[in-house]
Structure formats: structure tokens, C-alpha cells
Coordinates of C-alpha atoms in Angstrom, one line a residue:
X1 CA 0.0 0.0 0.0
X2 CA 1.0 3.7 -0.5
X3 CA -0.1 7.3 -0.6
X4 CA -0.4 8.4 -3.7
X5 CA 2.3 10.5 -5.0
X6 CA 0.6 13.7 -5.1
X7 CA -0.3 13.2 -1.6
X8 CA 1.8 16.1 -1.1
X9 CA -1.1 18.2 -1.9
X10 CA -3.4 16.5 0.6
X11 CA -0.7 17.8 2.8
X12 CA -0.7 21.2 2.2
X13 CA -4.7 21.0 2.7
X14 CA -4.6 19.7 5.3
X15 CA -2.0 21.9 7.1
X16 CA -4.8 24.6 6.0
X17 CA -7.9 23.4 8.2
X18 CA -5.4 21.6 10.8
X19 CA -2.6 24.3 12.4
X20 CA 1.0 22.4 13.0
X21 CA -0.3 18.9 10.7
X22 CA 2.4 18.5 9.2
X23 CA 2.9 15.9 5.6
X24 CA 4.3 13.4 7.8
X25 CA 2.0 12.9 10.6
X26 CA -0.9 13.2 8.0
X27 CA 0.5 10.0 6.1
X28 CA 0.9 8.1 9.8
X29 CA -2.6 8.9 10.5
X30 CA -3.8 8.1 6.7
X31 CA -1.6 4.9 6.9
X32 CA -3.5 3.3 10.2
X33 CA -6.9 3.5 8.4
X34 CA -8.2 0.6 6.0
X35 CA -11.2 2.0 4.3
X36 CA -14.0 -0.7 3.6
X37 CA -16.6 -0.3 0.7
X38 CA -19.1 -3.1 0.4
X39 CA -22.1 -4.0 -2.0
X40 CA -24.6 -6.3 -3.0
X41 CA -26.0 -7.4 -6.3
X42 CA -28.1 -3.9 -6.3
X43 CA -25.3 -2.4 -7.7
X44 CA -26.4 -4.8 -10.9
X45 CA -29.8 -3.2 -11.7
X46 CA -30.2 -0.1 -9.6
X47 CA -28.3 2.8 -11.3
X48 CA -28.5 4.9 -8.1
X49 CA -26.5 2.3 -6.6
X50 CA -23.9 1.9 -9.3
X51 CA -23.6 5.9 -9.5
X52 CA -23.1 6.2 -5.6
X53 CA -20.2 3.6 -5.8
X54 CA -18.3 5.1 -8.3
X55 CA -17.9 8.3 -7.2
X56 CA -17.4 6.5 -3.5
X57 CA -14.2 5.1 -5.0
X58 CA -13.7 8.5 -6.8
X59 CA -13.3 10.6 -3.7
X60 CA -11.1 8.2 -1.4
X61 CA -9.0 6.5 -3.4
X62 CA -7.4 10.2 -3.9
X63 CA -6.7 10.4 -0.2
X64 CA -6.9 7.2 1.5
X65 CA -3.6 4.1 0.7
X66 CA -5.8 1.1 1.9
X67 CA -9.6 0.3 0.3
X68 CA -11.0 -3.0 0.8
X69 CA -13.7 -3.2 -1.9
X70 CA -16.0 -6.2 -1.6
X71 CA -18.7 -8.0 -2.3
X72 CA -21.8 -9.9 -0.6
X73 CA -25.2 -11.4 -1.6
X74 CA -25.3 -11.6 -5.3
X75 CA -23.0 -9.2 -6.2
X76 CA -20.6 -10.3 -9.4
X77 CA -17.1 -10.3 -9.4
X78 CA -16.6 -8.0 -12.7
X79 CA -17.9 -5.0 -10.4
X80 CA -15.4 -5.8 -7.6
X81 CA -13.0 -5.4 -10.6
X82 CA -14.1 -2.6 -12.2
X83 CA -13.8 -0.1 -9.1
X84 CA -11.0 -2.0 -8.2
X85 CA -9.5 -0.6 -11.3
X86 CA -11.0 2.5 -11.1
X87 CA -9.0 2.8 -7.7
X88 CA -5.8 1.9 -8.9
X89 CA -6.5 4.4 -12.3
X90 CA -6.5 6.9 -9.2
X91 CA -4.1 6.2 -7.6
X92 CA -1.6 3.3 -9.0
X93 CA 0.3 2.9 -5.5
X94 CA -3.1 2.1 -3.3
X95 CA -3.4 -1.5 -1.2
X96 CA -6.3 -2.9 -2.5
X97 CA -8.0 -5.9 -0.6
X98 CA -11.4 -8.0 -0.3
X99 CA -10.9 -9.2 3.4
X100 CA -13.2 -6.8 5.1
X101 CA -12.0 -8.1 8.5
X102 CA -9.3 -5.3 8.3
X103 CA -11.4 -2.3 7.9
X104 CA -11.6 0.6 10.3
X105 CA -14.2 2.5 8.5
X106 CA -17.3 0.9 6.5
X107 CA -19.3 2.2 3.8
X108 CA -22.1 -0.6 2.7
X109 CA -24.4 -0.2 -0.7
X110 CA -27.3 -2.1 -0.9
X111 CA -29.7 -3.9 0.8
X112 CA -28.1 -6.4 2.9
X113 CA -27.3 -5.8 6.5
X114 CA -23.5 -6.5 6.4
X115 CA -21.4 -8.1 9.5
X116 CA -18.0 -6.0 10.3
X117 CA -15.1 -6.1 12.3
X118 CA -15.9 -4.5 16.0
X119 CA -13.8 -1.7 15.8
X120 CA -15.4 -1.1 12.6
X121 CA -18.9 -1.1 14.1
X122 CA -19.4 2.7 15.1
X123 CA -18.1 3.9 11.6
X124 CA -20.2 1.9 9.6
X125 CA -23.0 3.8 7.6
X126 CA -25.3 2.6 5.0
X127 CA -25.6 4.8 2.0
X128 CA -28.2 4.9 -0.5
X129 CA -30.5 7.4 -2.1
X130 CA -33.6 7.3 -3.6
X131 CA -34.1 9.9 -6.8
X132 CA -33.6 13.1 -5.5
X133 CA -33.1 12.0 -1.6
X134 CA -29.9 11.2 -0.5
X135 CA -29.8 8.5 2.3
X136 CA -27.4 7.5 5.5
X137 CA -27.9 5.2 8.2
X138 CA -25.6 3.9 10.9
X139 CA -28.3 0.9 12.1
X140 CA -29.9 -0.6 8.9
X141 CA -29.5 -0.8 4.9
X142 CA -31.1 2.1 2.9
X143 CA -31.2 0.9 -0.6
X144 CA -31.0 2.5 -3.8
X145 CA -33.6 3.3 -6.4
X146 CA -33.4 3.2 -9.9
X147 CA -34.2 6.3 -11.6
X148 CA -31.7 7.7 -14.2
X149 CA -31.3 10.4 -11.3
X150 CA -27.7 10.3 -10.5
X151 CA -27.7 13.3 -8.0
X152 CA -29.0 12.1 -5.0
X153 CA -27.0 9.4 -5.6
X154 CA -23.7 11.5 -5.8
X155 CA -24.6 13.8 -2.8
X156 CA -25.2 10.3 -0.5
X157 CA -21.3 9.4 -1.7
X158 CA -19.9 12.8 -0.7
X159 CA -21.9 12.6 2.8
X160 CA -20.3 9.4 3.1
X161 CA -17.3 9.9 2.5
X162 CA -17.5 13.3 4.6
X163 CA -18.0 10.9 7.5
X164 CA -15.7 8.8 7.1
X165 CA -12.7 12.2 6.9
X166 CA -14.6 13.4 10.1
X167 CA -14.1 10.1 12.0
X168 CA -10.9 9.6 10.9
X169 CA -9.7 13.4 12.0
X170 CA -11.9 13.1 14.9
X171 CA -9.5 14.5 17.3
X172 CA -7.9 17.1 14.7
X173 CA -11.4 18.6 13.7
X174 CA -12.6 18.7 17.1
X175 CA -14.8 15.8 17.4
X176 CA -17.0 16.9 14.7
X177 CA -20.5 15.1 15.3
X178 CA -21.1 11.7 12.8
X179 CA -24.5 11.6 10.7
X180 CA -26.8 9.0 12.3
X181 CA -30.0 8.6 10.0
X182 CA -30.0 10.9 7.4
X183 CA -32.9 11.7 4.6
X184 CA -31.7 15.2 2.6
X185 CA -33.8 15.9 -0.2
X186 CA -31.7 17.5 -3.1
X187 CA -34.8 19.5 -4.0
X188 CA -34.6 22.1 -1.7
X189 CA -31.5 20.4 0.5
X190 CA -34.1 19.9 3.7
X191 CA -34.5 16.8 5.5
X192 CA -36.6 14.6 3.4
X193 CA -39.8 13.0 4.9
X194 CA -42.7 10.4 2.9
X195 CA -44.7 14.3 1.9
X196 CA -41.5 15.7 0.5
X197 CA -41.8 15.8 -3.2
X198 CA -39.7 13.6 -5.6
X199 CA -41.0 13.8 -8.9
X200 CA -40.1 11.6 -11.6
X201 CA -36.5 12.6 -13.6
X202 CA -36.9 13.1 -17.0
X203 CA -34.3 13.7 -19.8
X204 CA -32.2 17.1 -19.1
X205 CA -32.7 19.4 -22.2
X206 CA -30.0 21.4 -22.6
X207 CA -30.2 23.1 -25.3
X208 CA -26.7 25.1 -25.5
X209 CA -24.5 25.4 -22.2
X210 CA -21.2 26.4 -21.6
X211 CA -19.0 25.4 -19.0
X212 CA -16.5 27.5 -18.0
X213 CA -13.9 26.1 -16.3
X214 CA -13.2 22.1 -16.1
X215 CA -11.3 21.8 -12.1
X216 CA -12.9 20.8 -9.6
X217 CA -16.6 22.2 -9.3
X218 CA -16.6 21.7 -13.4
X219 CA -15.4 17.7 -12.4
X220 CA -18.7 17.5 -10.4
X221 CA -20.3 18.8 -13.2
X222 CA -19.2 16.5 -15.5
X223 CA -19.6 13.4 -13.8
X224 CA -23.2 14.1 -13.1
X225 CA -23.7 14.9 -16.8
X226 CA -22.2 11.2 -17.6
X227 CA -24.6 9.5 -15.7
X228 CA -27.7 11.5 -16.6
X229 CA -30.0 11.5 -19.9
X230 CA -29.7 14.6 -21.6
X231 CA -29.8 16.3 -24.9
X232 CA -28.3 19.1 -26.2
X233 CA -24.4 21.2 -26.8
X234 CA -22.3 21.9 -24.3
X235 CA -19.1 23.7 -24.5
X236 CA -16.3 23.6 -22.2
X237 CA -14.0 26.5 -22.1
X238 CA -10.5 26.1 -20.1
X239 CA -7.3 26.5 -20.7
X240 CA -5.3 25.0 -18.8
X241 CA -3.8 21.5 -18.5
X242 CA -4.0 19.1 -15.1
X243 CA -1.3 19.0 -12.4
X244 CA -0.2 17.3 -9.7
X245 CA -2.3 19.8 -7.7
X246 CA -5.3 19.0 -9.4
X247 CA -5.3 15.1 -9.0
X248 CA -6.0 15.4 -5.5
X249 CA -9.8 16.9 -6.0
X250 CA -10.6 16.4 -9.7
X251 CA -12.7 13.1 -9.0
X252 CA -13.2 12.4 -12.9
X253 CA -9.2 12.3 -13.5
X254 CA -7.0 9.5 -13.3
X255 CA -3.0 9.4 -12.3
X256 CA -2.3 9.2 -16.3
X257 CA -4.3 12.7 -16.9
X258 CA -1.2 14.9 -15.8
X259 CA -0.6 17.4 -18.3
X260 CA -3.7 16.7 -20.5
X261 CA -5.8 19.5 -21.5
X262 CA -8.9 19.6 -19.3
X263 CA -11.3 20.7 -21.9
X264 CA -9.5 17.5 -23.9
X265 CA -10.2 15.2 -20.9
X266 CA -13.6 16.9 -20.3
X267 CA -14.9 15.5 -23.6
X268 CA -13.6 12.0 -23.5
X269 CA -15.8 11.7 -20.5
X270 CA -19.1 12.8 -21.8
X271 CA -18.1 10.7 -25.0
X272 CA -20.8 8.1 -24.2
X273 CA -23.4 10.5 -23.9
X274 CA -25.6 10.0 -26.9
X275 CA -27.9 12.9 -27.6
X276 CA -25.0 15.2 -26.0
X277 CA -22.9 17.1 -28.1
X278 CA -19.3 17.9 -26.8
X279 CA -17.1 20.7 -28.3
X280 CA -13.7 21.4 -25.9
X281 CA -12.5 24.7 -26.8
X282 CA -9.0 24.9 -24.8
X283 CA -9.1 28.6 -24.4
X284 CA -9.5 31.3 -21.9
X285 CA -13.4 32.6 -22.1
X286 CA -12.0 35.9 -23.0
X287 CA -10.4 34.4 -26.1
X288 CA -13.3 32.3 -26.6
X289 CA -15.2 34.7 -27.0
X290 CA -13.4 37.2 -29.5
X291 CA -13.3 34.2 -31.4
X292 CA -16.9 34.3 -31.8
X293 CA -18.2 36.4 -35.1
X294 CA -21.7 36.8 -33.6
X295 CA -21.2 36.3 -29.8
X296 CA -24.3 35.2 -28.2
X297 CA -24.6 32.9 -25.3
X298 CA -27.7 31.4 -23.6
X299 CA -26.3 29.8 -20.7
X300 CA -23.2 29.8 -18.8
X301 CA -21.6 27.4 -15.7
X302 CA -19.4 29.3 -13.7
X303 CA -16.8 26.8 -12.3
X304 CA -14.1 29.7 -12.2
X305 CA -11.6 29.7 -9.1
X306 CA -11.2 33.5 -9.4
X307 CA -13.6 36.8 -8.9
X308 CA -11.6 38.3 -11.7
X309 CA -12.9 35.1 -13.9
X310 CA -16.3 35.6 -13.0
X311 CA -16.7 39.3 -13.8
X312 CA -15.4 38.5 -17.3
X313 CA -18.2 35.8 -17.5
X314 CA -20.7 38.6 -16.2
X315 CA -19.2 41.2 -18.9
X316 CA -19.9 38.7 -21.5
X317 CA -23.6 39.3 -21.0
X318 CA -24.5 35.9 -20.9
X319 CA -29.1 35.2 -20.4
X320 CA -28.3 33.3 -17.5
X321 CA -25.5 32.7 -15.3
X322 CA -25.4 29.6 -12.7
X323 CA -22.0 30.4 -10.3
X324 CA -20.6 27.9 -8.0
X325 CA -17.5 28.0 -5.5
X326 CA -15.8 26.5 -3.2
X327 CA -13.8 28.2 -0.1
X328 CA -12.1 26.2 3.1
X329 CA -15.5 26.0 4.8
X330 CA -18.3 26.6 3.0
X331 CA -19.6 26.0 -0.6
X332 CA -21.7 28.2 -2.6
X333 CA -24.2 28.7 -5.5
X334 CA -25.9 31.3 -6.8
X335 CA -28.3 31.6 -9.9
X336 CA -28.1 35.2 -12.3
X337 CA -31.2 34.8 -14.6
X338 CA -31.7 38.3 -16.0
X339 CA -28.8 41.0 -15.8
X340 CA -31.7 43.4 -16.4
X341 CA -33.7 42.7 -13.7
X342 CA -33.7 43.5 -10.0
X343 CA -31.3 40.5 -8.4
X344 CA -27.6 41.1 -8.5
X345 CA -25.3 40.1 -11.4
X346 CA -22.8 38.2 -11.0
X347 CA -20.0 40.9 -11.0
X348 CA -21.9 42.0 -8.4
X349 CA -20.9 39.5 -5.9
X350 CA -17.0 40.3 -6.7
X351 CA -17.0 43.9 -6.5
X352 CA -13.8 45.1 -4.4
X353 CA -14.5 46.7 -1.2
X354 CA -11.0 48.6 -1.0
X355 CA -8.5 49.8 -2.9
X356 CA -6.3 46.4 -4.3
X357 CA -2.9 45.9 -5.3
X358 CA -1.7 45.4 -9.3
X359 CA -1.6 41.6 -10.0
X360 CA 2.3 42.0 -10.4
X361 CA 2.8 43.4 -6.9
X362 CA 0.2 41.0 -5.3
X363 CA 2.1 38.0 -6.9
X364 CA 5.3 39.5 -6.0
X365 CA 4.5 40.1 -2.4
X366 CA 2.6 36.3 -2.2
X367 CA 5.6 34.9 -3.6
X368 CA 7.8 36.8 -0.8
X369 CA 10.1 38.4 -3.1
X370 CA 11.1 42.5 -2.8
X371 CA 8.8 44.9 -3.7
X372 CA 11.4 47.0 -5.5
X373 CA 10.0 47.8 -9.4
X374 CA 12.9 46.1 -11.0
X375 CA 11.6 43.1 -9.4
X376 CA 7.7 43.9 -9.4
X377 CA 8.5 44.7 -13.5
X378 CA 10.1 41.1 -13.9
X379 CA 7.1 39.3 -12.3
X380 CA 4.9 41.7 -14.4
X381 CA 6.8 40.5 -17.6
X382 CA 6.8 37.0 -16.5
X383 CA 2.8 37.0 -15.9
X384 CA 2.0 38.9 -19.2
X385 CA 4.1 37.0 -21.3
X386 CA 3.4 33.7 -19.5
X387 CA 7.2 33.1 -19.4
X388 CA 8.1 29.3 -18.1
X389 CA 9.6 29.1 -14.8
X390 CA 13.2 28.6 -15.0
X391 CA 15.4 27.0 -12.2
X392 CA 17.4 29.6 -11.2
X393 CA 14.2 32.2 -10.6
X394 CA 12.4 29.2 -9.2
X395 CA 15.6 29.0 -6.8
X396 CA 15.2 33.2 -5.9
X397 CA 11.6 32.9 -5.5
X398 CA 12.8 29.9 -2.4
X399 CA 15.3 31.5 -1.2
X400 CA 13.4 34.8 -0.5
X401 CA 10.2 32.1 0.7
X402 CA 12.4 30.8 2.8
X403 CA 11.5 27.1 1.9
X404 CA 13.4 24.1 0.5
X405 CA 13.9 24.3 -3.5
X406 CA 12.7 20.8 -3.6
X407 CA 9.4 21.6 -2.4
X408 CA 8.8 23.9 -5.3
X409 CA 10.6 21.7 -8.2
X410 CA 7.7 20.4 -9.6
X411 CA 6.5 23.8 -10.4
X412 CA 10.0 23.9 -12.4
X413 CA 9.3 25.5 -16.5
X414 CA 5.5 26.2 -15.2
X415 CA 4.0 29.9 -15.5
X416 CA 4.3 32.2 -12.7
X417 CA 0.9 32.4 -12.4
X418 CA 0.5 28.6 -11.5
X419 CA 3.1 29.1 -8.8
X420 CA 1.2 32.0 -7.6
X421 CA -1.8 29.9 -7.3
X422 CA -0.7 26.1 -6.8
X423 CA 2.6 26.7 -4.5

């Protein structure tokens, strides 16, 4: 078994939420922990089930060196083997076993009651979901149903797997408190009861979409769109290519996607969408859009990681702008369905409160290097021009950081700007 080998970044995340966790006593506590995912033959003909599983495997096989994956009941071996290899797509170095006798930490699909080791017992949960309800339990089997709804399906998984991180950094997180029974209706995210409506899912029309940015909210995006019936053209705009730092939250890539075009990537996974046409455009949406001889854009996906971003989506003019973000503690949405109307735009949102620094001197000060302008007009030239990295700046920009050159090589013939926002 092993951490994966950009487990470094899990280690830098960490250090973020946990003050003084450093890389190595993350890997000790990560390397004590054998994470157990069972299922039964509902994983065969419920698609709810098969959807939660995946992305199950998706989000801890970046983070976790041990899964046992196994089956009971009537479950087939080919399934065992496919998320087996999904895992090991992941994260090539991961311990893989079927004994669930060494789990610490049980997740269980299906509808058979399961038997597991004793230590294992208070961090077992079943997951399940039913359309749009995602479901937990800690005491009995939930099941799955079998709509073409793959959302309440996914937001089980991440619950899930949200305990299991919680119980495992129980004591670093301050004994955050464990779901019990759980019913969340992804409707209007409220606890979900037999009057809360669940209406049939139907095929998603589309019509034309673009989705702006492909990291990690767009990787949500996509995998939900792979496992959905819909119709339509969607565009994905980004322009960058996947990294080491992306690996770590990106649940749709695999260990082989470094330095692929996300956009690229973006439309090999939708490829067996029928009905769903896929154009990567591997572009900035400013570009994108000058490219356009008679710009006009119905709907736009935000999945942007900067305010600067997002006002240039806003500025576009799209008809309708859905925006989604991520911070350390909290994650976001918010819907922009008429820029002429009364509700805020999205620029809106993002307008500065003070007076801001120039990009040049904001990267130069991040980065720890002088403030004097023949060093502020070298980072400027090296962020306009997009200039590689080279070694020996790489080694100035450590030096003045005050941290080991190795920790930085990787970033080595890279643009500043991914330094700025990666290192």
C-alpha cells in the first residue's frame, strides 16, 4: 500500500484546516486506516447504486492508501474489478484488498445488512439514495432506487465519504459530530420525509451550455452529466492542462491525466453521452469569446476559481449565469437569470470593497520576493508573457520564501501564475 504520489497536496490542505499537521503525521494517521466499501447485487440493476459507488471510489481513493472493496449477496465479481481498477486508475500505488475483517471504516451499498469487524462497528453507515433524496444510516441498509437520477446518488457518496474524513480526524477537527439517519432531499437540500416531493426525472434538455472552467466544481459537473439523460451542446472552455495539484480533488481524472488539456479530458468523459454534443475549446473565455463572429450565449456554468474570472463571464452578458465556488468552509451557488432585472449580477458579488494591489505586486508580495520595481516589472513580464519558470528564478523565489527548492521543483518551466496559485 501507499499514498499516492501527489499526496503532497493532501498535505498542504490539510495543514490549511489543521494548524501544525504537518505531511508526515498526516501520512501516519492516513496509513493506520483501511477503508471498507461493500455492495450487494443492487449495484447490478439499480443505477442509483452503481452511481453512488463510483464516485465513493472516486473521492477516497485520492486520499486514502488502503480500500478494501467487496462484495456480498449476489453481487458479481466484474464490479469488484471494475472499481478496483478505477481505484488503482486513481491512484496506482493504493493497497487494494477484499478481506473486510481489516477495515476501520465501513461504507455498505445495498440492501443487505453486512457483518464488520468490532472496531469497525461505530463507523459503519449505509448509503443509498432514492431519486432526489440522498440517504445515511448507521443501524440498517437504505437501498437504492433506480431512476436515471444520479444526484441524489452522488450527494449520498460525498456525505459518506465526509464521514468517514470526520471520524478519521476526529481529534484534529474537534470531534466533529457523525451523521446518524439521514434523509436530505436535493430539492430544496431539507431533511426529506414520505410528503417531500420527488417527482419523476426526466431527460435534461440542454439546449446550449457552456461550462467555464473544467477543475474541480466543473469535475462535479461532468460526472453528473455522464450519468444523466440529456440532450443538447455543451461547450467547455479552459485553458489549462491538469497538475499534480489538481489530482488530489478532480474526482473524474485519473494518475495518467497529468498534463492533459482539461477541456481534452472533459470531452472523453461525456463521449458516451448519446444525444450530448461535446465541443472542448482549450481557451480562456475571454479568447473564446473574441473568437466568436456573432457572440451570443444562452447559458453559462461558472466553475471559475477566481472573482476576476467571474466578472469576465458577467461582462460577457450571458441570459443566465449559474455560479458555484468553493472556499475552506463553506460552498456556494448562486443563480443570475436576468442581468436586467432587480437580483444582482454576477460581477456584483465580486466587486472590491477597497483599494487592491496590481496583480504584479500582489504576486510578487505572495511569492515573498522584494517589492522593488525592477523586481515587481520582472514578475509583471513574466505574468503577461506567460514566461516558463526557469530554475534559477524558481531558486530566488525559495530563497526569498524561505522554503526548501525541492518543495517547489515540480513547479519547475511552469507559468508564474501557476506558482502564484498552486505553491
Amino acid at each position: 500500500m501507499a499514498l499516492a504520489d501527489y499526496f503532497h497536496r493532501n498535505a498542504q490542505a490539510a495543514a490549511a484546516l489543521v494548524s501544525g499537521f504537518d505531511a508526515a503525521q498526516l501520512a501516519a494517521k492516513l496509513e493506520q486506516e483501511v477503508i471498507g466499501v461493500v455492495f450487494d447485487g443492487a449495484v447490478h440493476t439499480n443505477l442509483e447504486a452503481d452511481a453512488a459507488l463510483d464516485l465513493t471510489i472516486r473521492l477516497l481513493a485520492r486520499l486514502y492508501p488502503t480500500l478494501v472493496i467487496a462484495k456480498v449477496g449476489s453481487a458479481k465479481p466484474p464490479s469488484v474489478n471494475r472499481l478496483r481498477q478505477l481505484a488503482k486508475e486513481i491512484n496506482p500505488l493504493i493497497g487494494l484488498s477484499g478481506d473486510l475483517k481489516k477495515a476501520t471504516k465501513v461504507l455498505v451499498f445495498g440492501n443487505t445488512e453486512v457483518s464488520v469487524p468490532k472496531r469497525a462497528k461505530p463507523h459503519t453507515w449505509y448509503v443509498g439514495s432514492d431519486n432526489w433524496v440522498a440517504c445515511l444510516s448507521r443501524s440498517a441498509p437504505v437501498g437504492s432506487g433506480n431512476s436515471s437520477n444520479p444526484l441524489g446518488a452522488g450527494a449520498a457518496a460525498c456525505i459518506a465519504a465526509a464521514n468517514v474524513f470526520r471520524a478519521v480526524f476526529a481529534l484534529e477537527v474537534g470531534e466533529a459530530a457523525l451523521d446518524t439517519e439521514l434523509r436530505v432531499s436535493l430539492m430544496d437540500l431539507r431533511p426529506a420525509s414520505t410528503a417531500t416531493p420527488n417527482p419523476p426525472f426526466a431527460e435534461v434538455e440542454l439546449r446550449e451550455v457552456h461550462l467555464v472552467g473544467a477543475g474541480a466544481i466543473g469535475n462535479g459537473t461532468l460526472w453528473a452529466l455522464s450519468r444523466m439523460p440529456c440532450r443538447g451542446d455543451l461547450h467547455i472552455v479552459d485553458s489549462e492542462k491538469v497538475t499534480d495539484s489538481n489530482l488530489q480533488r478532480y474526482v473524474m481524472t485519473a494518475a495518467s491525466d497529468r498534463e492533459k488539456e482539461k477541456a481534452g479530458l472533459a470531452n472523453q468523459w461525456l463521449a458516451s453521452c448519446d444525444g450530448l454534443n461535446v465541443t472542448p475549446h482549450p481557451t480562456t473565455w475571454a479568447a473564446y469569446v473574441a473568437s466568436i463572429p456573432e457572440y451570443k450565449v444562452q447559458t453559462v456554468l461558472s466553475a471559475v476559481d477566481t472573482a476576476q474570472a467571474r466578472i469576465q463571464i458577467q461582462a460577457s452578458l450571458p441570459q443566465v449565469i449559474f455560479n458555484a465556488w468553493t472556499q475552506q468552509a463553506e460552498a456556494g451557488v448562486s443563480r443570475h437569470a436576468d442581468f436586467l432585472g432587480p437580483m444582482a449580477c454576477l460581477a456584483c458579488l465580486y466587486i472590491p470593497t477597497g483599494q487592491a494591489k496590481p496583480e504584479d505586486e500582489l504576486v510578487a508580495s505572495a511569492l515573498k520576493l522584494p517589492q522593488d520595481k525592477q523586481t515587481v516589472q520582472e514578475v509583471r513580464r513574466r505574468l503577461q508573457l506567460n514566461v516558463p519558470t526557469d530554475s534559477a528564478y524558481l531558486q530566488q523565489i525559495a530563497a526569498a520564501a524561505n522554503v526548501e527548492y525541492e518543495k517547489l521543483a515540480a513547479l519547475e518551466n511552469r507559468p508564474l501564475r501557476h506558482l502564484y496559485t498552486e505553491g
